[in-house]
Each structure stands twice: as C-alpha cells, then as structure tokens.
XYZ file of C-alpha atoms in Angstrom:
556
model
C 68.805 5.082 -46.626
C 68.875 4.453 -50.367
C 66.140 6.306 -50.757
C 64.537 8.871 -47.919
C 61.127 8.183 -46.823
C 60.227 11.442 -48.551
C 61.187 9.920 -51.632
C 59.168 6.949 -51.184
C 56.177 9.007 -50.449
C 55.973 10.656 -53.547
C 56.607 7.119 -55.359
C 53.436 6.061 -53.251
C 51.610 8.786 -54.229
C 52.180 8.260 -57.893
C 50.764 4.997 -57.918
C 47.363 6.254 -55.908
C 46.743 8.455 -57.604
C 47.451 6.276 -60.994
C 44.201 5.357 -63.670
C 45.357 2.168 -63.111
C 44.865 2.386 -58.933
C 41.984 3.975 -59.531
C 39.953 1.257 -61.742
C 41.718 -1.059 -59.370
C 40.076 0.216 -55.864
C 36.608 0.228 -58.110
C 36.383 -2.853 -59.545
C 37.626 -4.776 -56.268
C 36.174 -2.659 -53.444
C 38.905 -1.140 -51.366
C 38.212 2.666 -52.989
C 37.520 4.122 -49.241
C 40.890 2.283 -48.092
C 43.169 3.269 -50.994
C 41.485 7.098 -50.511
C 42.090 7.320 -46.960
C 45.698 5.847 -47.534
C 46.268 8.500 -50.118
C 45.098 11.122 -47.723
C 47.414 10.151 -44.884
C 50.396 9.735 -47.146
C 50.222 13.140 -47.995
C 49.822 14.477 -44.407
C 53.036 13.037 -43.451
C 54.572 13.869 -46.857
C 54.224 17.455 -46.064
C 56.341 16.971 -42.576
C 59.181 14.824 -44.481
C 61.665 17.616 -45.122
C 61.412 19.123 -41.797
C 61.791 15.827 -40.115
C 64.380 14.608 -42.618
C 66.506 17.678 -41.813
C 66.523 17.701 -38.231
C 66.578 13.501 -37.829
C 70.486 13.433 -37.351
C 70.145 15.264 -33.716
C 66.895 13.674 -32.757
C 66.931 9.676 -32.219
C 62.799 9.760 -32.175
C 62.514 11.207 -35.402
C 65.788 9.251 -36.828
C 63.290 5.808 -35.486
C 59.833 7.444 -36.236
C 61.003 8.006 -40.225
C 62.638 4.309 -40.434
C 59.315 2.773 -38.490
C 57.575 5.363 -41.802
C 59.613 4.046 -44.029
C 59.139 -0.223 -43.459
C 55.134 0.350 -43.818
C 55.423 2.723 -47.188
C 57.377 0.010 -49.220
C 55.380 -2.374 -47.747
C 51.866 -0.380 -49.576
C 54.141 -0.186 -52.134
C 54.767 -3.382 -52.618
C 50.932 -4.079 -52.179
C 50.208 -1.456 -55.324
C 52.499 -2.561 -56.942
C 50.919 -6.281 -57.108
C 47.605 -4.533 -58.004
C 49.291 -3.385 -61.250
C 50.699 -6.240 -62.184
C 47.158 -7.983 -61.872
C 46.057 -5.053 -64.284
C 48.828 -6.025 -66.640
C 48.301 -9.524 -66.286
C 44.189 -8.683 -67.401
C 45.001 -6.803 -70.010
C 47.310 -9.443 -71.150
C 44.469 -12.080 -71.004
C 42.094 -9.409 -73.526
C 45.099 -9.707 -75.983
C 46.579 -12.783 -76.182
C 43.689 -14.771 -75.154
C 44.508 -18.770 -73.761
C 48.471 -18.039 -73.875
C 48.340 -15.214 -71.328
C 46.717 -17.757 -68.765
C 49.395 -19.362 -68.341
C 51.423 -16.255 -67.508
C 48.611 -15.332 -65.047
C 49.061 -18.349 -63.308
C 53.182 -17.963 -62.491
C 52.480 -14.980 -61.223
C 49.503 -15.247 -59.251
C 50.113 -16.033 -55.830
C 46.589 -18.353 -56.192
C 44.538 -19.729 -58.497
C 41.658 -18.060 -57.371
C 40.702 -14.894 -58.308
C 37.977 -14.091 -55.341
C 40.840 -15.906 -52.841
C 43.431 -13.533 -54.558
C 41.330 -10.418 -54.573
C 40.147 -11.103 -50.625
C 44.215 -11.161 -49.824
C 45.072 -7.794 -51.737
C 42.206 -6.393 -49.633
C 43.347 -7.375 -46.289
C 46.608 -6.343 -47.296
C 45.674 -3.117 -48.320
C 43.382 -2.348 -44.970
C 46.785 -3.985 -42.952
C 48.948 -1.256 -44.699
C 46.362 1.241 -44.299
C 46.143 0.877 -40.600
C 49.554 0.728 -39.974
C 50.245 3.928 -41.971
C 47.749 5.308 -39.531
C 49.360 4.357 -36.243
C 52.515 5.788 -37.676
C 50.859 9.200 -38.990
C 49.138 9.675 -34.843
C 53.048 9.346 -33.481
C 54.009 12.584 -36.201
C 51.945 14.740 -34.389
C 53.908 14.321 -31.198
C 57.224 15.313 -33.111
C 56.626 19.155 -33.294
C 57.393 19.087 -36.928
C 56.313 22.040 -39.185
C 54.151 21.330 -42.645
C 54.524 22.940 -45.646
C 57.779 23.333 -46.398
C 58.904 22.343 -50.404
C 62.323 20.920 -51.721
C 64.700 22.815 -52.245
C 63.723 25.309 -49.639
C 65.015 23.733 -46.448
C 67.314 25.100 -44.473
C 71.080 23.178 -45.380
C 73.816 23.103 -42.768
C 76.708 25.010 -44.491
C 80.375 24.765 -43.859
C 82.106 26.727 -41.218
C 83.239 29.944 -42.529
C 86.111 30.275 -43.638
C 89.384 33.136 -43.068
C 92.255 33.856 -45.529
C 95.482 32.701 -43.548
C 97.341 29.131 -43.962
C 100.597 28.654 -42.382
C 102.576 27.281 -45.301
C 104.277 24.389 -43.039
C 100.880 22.715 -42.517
C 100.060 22.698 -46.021
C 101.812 19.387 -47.613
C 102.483 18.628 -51.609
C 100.596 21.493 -52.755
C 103.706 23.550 -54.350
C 103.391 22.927 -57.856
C 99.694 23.685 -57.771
C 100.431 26.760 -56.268
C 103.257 28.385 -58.984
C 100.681 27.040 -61.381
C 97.798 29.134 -60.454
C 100.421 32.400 -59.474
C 101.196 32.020 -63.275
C 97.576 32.747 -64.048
C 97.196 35.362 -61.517
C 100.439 36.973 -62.971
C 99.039 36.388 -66.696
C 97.774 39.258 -68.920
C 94.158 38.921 -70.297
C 93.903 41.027 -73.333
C 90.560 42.875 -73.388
C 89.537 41.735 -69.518
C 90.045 44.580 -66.708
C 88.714 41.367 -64.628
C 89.395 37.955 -65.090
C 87.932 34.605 -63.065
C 89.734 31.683 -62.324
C 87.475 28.305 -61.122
C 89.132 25.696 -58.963
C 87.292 22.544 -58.890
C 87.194 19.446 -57.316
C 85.004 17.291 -54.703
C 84.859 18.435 -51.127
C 87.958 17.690 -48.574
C 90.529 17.975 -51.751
C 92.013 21.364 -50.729
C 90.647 23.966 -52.811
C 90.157 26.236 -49.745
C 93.900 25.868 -48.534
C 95.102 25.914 -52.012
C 93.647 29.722 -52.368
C 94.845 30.498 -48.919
C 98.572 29.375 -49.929
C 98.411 31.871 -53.476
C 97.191 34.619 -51.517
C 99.303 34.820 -49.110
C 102.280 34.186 -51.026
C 104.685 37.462 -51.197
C 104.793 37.959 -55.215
C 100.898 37.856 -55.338
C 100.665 40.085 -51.731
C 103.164 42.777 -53.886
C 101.178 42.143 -57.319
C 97.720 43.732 -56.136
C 97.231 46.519 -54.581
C 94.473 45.307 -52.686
C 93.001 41.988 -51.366
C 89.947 40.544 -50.510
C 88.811 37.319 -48.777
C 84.757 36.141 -48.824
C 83.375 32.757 -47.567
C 80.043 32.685 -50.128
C 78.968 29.059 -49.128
C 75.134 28.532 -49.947
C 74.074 32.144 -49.749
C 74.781 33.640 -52.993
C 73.269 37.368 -52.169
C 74.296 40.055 -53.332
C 73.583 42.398 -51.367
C 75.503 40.060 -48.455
C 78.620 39.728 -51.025
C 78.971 43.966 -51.311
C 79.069 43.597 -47.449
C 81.696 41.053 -47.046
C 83.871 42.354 -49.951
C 83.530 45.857 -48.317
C 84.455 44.681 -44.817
C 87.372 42.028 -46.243
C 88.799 45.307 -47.789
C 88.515 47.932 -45.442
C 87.495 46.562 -41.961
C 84.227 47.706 -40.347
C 80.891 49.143 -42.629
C 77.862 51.062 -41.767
C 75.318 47.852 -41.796
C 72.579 50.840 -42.142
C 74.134 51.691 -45.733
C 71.149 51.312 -48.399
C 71.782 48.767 -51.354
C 72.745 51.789 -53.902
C 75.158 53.640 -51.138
C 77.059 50.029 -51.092
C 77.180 49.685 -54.853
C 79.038 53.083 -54.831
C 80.737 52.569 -52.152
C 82.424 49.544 -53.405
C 82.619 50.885 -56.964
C 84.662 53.523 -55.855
C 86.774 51.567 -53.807
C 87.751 48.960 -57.005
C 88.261 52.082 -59.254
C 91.513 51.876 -60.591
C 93.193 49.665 -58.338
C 94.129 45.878 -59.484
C 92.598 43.854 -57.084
C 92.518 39.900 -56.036
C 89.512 38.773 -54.705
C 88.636 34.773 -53.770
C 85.105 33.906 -53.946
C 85.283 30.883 -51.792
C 82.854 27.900 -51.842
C 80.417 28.838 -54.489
C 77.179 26.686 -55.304
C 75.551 29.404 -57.241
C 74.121 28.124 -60.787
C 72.174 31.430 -60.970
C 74.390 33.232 -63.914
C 71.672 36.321 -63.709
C 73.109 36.918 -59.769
C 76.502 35.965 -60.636
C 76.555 39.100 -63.825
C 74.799 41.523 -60.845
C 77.613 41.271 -59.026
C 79.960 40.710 -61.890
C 78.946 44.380 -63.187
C 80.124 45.758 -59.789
C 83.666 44.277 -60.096
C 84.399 45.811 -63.530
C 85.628 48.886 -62.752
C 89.184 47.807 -61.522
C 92.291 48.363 -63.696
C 93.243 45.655 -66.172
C 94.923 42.585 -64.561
C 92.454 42.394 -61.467
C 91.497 38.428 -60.649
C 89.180 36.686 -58.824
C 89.794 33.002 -57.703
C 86.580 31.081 -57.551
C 86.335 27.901 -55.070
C 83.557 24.883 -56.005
C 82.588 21.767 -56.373
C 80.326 22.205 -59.314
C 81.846 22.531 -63.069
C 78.523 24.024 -63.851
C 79.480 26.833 -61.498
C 83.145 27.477 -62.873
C 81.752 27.530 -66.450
C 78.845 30.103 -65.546
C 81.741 32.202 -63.757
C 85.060 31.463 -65.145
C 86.878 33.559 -67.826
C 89.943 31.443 -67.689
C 90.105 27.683 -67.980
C 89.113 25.640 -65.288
C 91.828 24.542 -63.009
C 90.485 20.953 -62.226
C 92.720 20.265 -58.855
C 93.892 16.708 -58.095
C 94.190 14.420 -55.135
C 97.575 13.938 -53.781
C 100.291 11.640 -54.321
C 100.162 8.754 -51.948
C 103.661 9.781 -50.726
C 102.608 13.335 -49.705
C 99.170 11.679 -47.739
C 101.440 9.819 -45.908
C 103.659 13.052 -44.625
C 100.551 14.643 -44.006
C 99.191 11.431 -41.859
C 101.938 11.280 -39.853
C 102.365 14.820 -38.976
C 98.575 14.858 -37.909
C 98.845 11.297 -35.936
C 102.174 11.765 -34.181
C 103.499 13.792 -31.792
C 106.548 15.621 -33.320
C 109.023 12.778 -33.044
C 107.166 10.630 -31.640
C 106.803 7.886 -35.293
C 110.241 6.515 -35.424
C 108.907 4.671 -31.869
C 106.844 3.160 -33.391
C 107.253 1.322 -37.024
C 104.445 -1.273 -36.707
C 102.172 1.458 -36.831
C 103.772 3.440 -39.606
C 103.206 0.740 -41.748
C 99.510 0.302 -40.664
C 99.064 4.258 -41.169
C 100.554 3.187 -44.907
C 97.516 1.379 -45.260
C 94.981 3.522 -43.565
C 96.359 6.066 -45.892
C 95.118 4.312 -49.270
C 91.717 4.273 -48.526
C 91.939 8.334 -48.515
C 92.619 8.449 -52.437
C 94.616 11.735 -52.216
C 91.973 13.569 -50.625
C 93.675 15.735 -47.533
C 90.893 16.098 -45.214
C 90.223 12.283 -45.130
C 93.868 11.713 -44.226
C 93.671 14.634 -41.701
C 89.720 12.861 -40.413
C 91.854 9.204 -40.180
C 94.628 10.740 -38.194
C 92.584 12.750 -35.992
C 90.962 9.655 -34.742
C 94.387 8.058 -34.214
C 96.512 11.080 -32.733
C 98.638 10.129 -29.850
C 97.246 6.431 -29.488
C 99.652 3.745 -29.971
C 97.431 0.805 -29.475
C 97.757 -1.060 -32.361
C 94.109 -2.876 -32.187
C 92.897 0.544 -32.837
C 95.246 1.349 -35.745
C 93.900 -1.871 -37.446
C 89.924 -0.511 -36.368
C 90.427 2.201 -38.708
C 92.410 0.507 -41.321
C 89.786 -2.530 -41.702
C 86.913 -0.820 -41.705
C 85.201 1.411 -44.153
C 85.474 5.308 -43.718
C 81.763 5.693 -43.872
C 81.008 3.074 -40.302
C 83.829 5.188 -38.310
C 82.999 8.324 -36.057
C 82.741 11.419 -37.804
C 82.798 15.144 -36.309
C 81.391 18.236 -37.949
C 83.903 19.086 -40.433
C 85.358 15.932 -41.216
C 85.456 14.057 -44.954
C 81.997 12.699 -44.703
C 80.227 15.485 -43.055
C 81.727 17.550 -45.518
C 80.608 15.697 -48.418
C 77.361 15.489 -47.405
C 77.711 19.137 -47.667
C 77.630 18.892 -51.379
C 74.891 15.903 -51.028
C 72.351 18.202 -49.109
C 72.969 20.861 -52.119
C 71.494 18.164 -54.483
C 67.435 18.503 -55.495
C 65.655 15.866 -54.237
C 65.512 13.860 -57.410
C 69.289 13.224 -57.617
C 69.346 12.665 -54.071
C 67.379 9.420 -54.635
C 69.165 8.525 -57.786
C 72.806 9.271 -56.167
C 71.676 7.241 -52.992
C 71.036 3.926 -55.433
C 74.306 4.149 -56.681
C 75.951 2.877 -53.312
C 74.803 -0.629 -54.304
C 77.523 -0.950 -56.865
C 81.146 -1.814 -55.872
C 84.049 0.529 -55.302
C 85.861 1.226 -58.648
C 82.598 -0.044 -60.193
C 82.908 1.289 -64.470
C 79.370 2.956 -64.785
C 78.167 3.016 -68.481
C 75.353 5.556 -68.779
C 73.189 3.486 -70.418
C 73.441 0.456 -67.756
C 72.704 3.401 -64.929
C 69.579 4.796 -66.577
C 68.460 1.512 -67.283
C 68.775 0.875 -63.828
C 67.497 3.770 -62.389
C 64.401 3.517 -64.773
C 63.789 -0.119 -63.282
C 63.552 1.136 -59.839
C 60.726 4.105 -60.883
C 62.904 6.680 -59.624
C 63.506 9.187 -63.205
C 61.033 12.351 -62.979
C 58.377 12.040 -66.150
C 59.867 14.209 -69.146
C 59.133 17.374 -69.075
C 57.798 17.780 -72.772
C 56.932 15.173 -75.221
C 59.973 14.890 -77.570
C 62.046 13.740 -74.338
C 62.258 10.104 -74.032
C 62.892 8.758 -69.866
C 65.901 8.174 -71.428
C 66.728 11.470 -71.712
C 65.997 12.372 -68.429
C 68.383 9.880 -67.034
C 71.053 11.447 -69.807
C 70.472 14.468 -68.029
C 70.761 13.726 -64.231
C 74.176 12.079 -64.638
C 75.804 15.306 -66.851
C 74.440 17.285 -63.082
C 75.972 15.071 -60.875
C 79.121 14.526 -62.841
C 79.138 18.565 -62.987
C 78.682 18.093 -59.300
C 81.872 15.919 -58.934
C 79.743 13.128 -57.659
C 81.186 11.324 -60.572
C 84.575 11.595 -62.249
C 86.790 10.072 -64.913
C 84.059 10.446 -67.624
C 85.288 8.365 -70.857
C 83.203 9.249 -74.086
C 83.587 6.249 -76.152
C 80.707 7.075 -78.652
C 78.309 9.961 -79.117
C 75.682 7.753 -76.741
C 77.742 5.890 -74.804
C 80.160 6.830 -72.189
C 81.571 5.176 -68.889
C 82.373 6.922 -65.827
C 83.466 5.630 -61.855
C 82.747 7.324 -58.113
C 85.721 8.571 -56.015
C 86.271 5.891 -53.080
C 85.040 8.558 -50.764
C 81.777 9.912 -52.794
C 80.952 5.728 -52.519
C 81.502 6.326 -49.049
C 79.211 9.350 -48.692
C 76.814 6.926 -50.652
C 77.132 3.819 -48.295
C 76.618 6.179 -45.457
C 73.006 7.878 -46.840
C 71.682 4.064 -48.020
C 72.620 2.836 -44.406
C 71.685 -0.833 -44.481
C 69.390 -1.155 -47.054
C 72.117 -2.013 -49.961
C 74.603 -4.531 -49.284
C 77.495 -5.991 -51.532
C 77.417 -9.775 -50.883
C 80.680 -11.816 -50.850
C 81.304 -15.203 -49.370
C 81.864 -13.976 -45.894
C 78.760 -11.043 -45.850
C 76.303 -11.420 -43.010
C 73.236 -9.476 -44.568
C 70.820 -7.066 -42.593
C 67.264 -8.309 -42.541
C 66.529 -5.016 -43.448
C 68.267 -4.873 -46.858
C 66.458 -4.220 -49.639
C 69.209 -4.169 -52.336
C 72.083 -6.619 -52.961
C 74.618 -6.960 -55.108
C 76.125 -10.772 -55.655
C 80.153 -9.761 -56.426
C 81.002 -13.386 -56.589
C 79.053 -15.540 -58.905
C 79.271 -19.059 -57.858
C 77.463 -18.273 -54.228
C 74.519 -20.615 -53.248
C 71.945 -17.592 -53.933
C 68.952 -19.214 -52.246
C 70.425 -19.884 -48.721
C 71.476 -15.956 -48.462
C 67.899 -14.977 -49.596
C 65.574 -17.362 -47.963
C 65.470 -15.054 -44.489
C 65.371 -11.920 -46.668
C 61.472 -10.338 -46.937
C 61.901 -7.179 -48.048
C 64.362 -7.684 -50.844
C 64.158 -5.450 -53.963
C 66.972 -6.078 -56.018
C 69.175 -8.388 -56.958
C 72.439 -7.463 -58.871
C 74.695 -9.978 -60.520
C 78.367 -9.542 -61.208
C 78.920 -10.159 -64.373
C 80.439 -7.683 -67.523
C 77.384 -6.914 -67.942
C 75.466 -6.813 -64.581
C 72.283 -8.493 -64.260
C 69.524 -6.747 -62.861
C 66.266 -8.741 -61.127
C-alpha cells in the first residue's frame, strides 16, 4: 500500500483534531459525529502495528486493514473538503466579490445550506462505516498499545562463517581488495573497523565469508571470530556470541562483569579478526561499550563490519568505507546458469540461455536476485515459463523467505514509520526516474505526509532535506549527484523500486498506452503525454494524484 492504514490514521487524526475541524463541526452541527469519529479512529489506531505486522500470514487481517483503509481516505477526503470550505471563507473576508467567484468553481453547489446538508450526511456515512469496521477488530485478537518502533521485526536467518569458494562468482577482486586492508598497518590503532556497505541481496555476507576463510588471513590472526548481530545490538548478547564463536561452549549463568573479563582476557595480546555481520545499530553509545571491550588486542587486530546503513559504517568504521558494487552482467549470467541448470544440462538448451540473458538484466548486479530468478526456473525447460519470469516485474512473482524482496523488506521494516510512508510514495515514479530533492519534498509536502518541524527555525523543507540524507544513508537511494549546495539529484536501484511497487500494491500505477488501471488506484503517473487523459480517469473514484511526464513533472 503506498501508505499503511496506520499511516492514514494518524493523517486522520491530524485533521480532527485541527482548529480548523473544530470551528468546522461547531458552526455546521456535526461536533458529536466528528467526536465520535475521532474516538474510534484512535481505538483502531492503537491495534495498527500489531495487525500490520502479523497481516502477511493472516488473509482476515490482510482484508480487514484494506476494507480500514477504503473508509479512512474516504473521511479524509470528506475533511479535507471541510477545509477547503474554511479556506474558501476566509478567502471571501479578504478579497471580498473576487473570492466568490473562486467559491463557486469549487463548490460542488451553489447553495450553502444544500452544500452544508451533503458534508453532513457524508460525514455521519463515514462515521458509520468506520464503526462497522472498528466491531470486526475486536474479533481479530489483536493486542493495543504497542508504539512504532517497538514492534517486533522479522530478522534474517542467522548467519555461519563458511562459503565454499566455487559457489561464490566474480567476487575476486573485491576480495584481495579488502585482504589488503586486513593486512594493512594502522599506526596508533591496536583495533581497526572496516564497514562494507551496500543494499540487501548484494553479497556483503558472502564477501566476508570468502576473506575469512581465505588461507593468508586464516595464518594472519591468531584467532577468529564469526557473530550474526542482525537487529539486536546487545551487548551483553554480543560478549556471548564472540565468546562462544571463539572458544565453543560458555557458562550462560556467567554475570555481565565475569563475561567482560572473560573476554578481555581472552583478546589480550592476541591479533584477532572478528566480523560483525548485519549491523543496524545507529546507537554509537552501545557501539563504544562494546568497542572498549575489544581494545585490548595487540596492534593489527580488525573487525569487518556488514550493513546496509552508511550511518552505521561511519558511527563504527575507522577505515574508509568499502562501498561494494553489483556485479558485472557477465558474472550474473555464470551465476544464473549455474543456479538454473543442472550441471551440463544449458548447452541443451540455447533458446533459453538467451531468455535467462534477459531475465538476468532486470537483477542489476545484485546476486541474490539472480540466485531468487533461477531458483524459480531450476530444472524447468518450458519456455512459456522462462518468458513468465522475464516479462514480468520481480516484485508480482513468488517470493520465499530469504529471497531479494523478502530480504529487502528486511531493511524496509527497519525504517520508522515516517519514512516508511514517504519511501512507499516513491513507487509512483518510473524505474531510472532522476529524483531532484527539491521536486521530492515538494511532493511529499503536497501529499501531507512530512512530520511538523521539530523547533521553529526548521522550515518543512528541512524536514524533507532530512528524511532523504536517512534513506540515502539507508541505501534506499543511490547515485547521489550534488550539483549545488541545495540542489542535488539522486535515482532508486531497479530492485529498491521493486521493494516499493510491492509495499504500494495497487494503489500507484504508471500509465502507458497499453495500462489497464485498478479501480482501486489512487496514484498515477501519465509516462506518455499525448494519452486521452479523461477516458482513463472517468471510472477512477478514488484518484489522488496525477503525475505528468514531463522534465519537470507535473503534479495535480
């Protein structure tokens, strides 16, 4: 959904509890419907998360929160007509005769008692509806109370330390390049951190795995040390691990100081590797408590750090960041083939090597999406299916817990709940779309969807300045190009606009010539110009936006 029905609950709840809702429900009558609505919103607001988290194995609540979701923007809709009648009043007080006129295009009739009897049907219609929906929560076992940010996220498998080096495909360079840093001096560091980064399903995992297994590194350190961190930055959990990847079994019973000392003790003069893999930490104060622990070592010690965030490798890292690529197209294409073959097997069959050529560019150099594609093709040799997975987007093809998209979302679910909704509205631009920042906060300004600064020298502006340096930090953007001190352009990997298409479902839609559109959209995006515009739109009720291609684009 381009934006979660928790999302457009607090929206709601803005404009309820608004001055300008407030003088509205007075002066026209519907103050018991408006309070009541505001009431019930917030009921099922405080079920959202749980029932947003748990919607993707439960088909009722995956129905029950789309059902929520038609009848909040429709009440928004309604309040948002109520504030353009303020608007259009306070217009009149100004301007007098010439605002009239502008009351009358917008009006939907001349009447003001007509008008004001439709807004209140409308608003006792939503209300009502909003009711029947809240009775069905109550049958969903859902629990109340719980805030952003304190859900429960599905993490990644763990992960181990071996990688058989003839699975791993046109990651050799990579590798000698980060041995040189393990094998580099830092002058006045007994411990130095090196940050891979790059978006999930690139091969920063496998990458480690291949450096430290590799014989010069195993013969370098004297000891070595493998810990999956994932979401749970403790570090009290971290002693554990490091303690068990080092010497096998622990007392679990061992008090917080007996750990310290026992690991202490163990780094003491020994050069040690240790890979921190699959960090999301942005809490430097935890990072520096463990930190402290690891300082001990002799000089020449190093500790590879796995993530997706920048923010996270500049927090930790003491060397530069090594920012890892996709690969070649070439070396996708060995890897697809392995993976969607049986040994031997492709010479049989050339019509669908050359398909699998094709299937292959939509992965963009990112390994697990080529290893996702050919897992759904392994062995099968119909060609009907080949061209299934080559013509249709990654996003609308099955997906099993830890392929590309799943994984991604990984890194989505990590997000705060404000850049959720702003990353979500992002999937109705094109692939390979240029983003200027100031065309995206514009944007994401005109759909209400930018927090309220913080303090009063910050301009919305600002705030929308801010939540695109996080989720280019997060890799959710990439190729940032800073062309003047306020203006800077920036595009989404093929695969991130995936992960997009697949949150907004059907409610954004890119229109071409041949596009059948969802009565449910609520977004579009006209790529080519010259389409008849009306005939597309005429069927279309609950349509938000309308984008125009154009250098420029043109927002309505």
């Amino acid at each position: 959904m381009a934006e979660t029905a928790y999302g457009v609950t607090v929206k709601l709840l803005g404009l309820l509890g608004s001055l300008t809702c407030q003088e509205l429900s007075l002066a026209w009558g519907v103050r018991n419907d408006l309070t009541e609505l505001e009431s019930t919103v917030s009921a099922i607001k405080a079920v959202l998360l749980d029932a947003e988290e748990k919607q993707a194995s439960d088909h009722r609540l995956n129905h029950w929160l789309g059902e929520l979701k038609d009848v909040l923007n429709d009440a928004e809709n309604v309040l948002d007509e109520f504030h353009c009648r303020v608007l259009q009043k306070e217009a009149m007080k100004r301007y007098g005769s010439t605002s009239k006129k502008v009351c009358h295009f917008f009006s939907s009739s001349n009447n003001p008692l007509a008008f004001r009897f439709e807004m209140a049907n409308k608003i006792k219609g939503v209300r009502e509806r909003v009711d029947d929906i809240a009775d069905k929560k109550d049958k969903l076992n859902l629990a109340e109370g719980l805030e952003d940010g304190n859900i429960t996220m599905h993490q990644r498998d763990m992960t181990h330390s071996f990688v058989h080096p003839s699975s791993v495909i046109g990651r050799d360079e990579d590798k000698e390049n980060l041995i040189r840093l393990l094998m580099h001096q830092d002058a006045g560091r007994n411990v130095s951190v090196i940050p891979i980064v790059g978006i999930g399903g690139l091969g920063k995992t496998t990458l480690a795995k291949l450096v430290y297994n590799d014989e010069v590194v195993v013969s370098h350190f004297q000891l070595r040390m493998w810990v999956c961190v994932s979401e749970n930055f403790n570090v009290t959990r971290l002693i554990k691990e490091i303690l068990k990847s080092a010497v096998g079994t622990i007392d679990e019973n061992l008090s917080v100081d007996q750990l310290q000392i026992r690991l202490r003790k163990l780094l003491e003069n020994e050069k040690f590797l240790l890979v921190l893999d699959d960090i999301w930490n942005e809490d430097r104060n935890k990072w520096i408590e463990l930190e402290d622990l690891l300082l001990s070592s002799c000089n020449g010690s190093k500790i590879i750090v796995t993530t997706q965030n920048s923010f996270v490798a500049t927090i930790m890292g003491t060397a530069p960041t090594y920012n890892l690529d996709g690969l070649i197209q070439e070396n996708c294409f060995s890897l697809f083939v392995k993976l969607a073959f049986k040994e031997g097997d492709e010479n049989q069959y050339p019509n669908l090597l050359q398909i699998g050529r094709e299937i292959v560019r939509k992965c963009k150099g990112v390994p697990l999406a080529v290893k996702t594609l050919a897992g759904l093709l392994y062995s099968k040799v119909d060609e009907g299916e080949w061209k299934y997975v080559r013509d249709n987007e990654i996003w609308n093809l099955e997906q099993k817990e830890g392929d590309i998209l799943p994984a991604l979302r990984l890194s989505y679910n990590q997000l705060p709940f404000h850049l959720k909704r702003c990353f979500a509205y992002c999937s109705l631009f094109p692939k390979d779309h240029v983003f200027t920042n100031l065309q995206l906060i514009q944007f994401w300004m005109a759909h209400g969807i930018l927090q309220s600064p913080v303090n009063e020298n910050q301009e919305l502006e600002d705030v929308g300045d801010l939540y695109i340096k996080e989720l280019l930090s997060r890799s959710f953007f990439q190729d940032l190009d800073v062309q003047q001190i306020c203006f800077h352009t920036f595009k989404m990997h093929d695969l991130v606009h995936d992960l997009a298409l697949s949150i907004a479902k059907g409610e954004c839609s890119i229109v071409t010539k041949d596009s059948s559109i969802s009565t449910e959209v609520c977004h579009l995006f006209f790529f080519d110009n010259d389409q008849e515009v009306t005939t597309q739109l005429e069927k279309l009720s609950k349509v938000r936006t309308i984008i125009f291609e154009t250098k420029q684009p043109v927002l309505i």
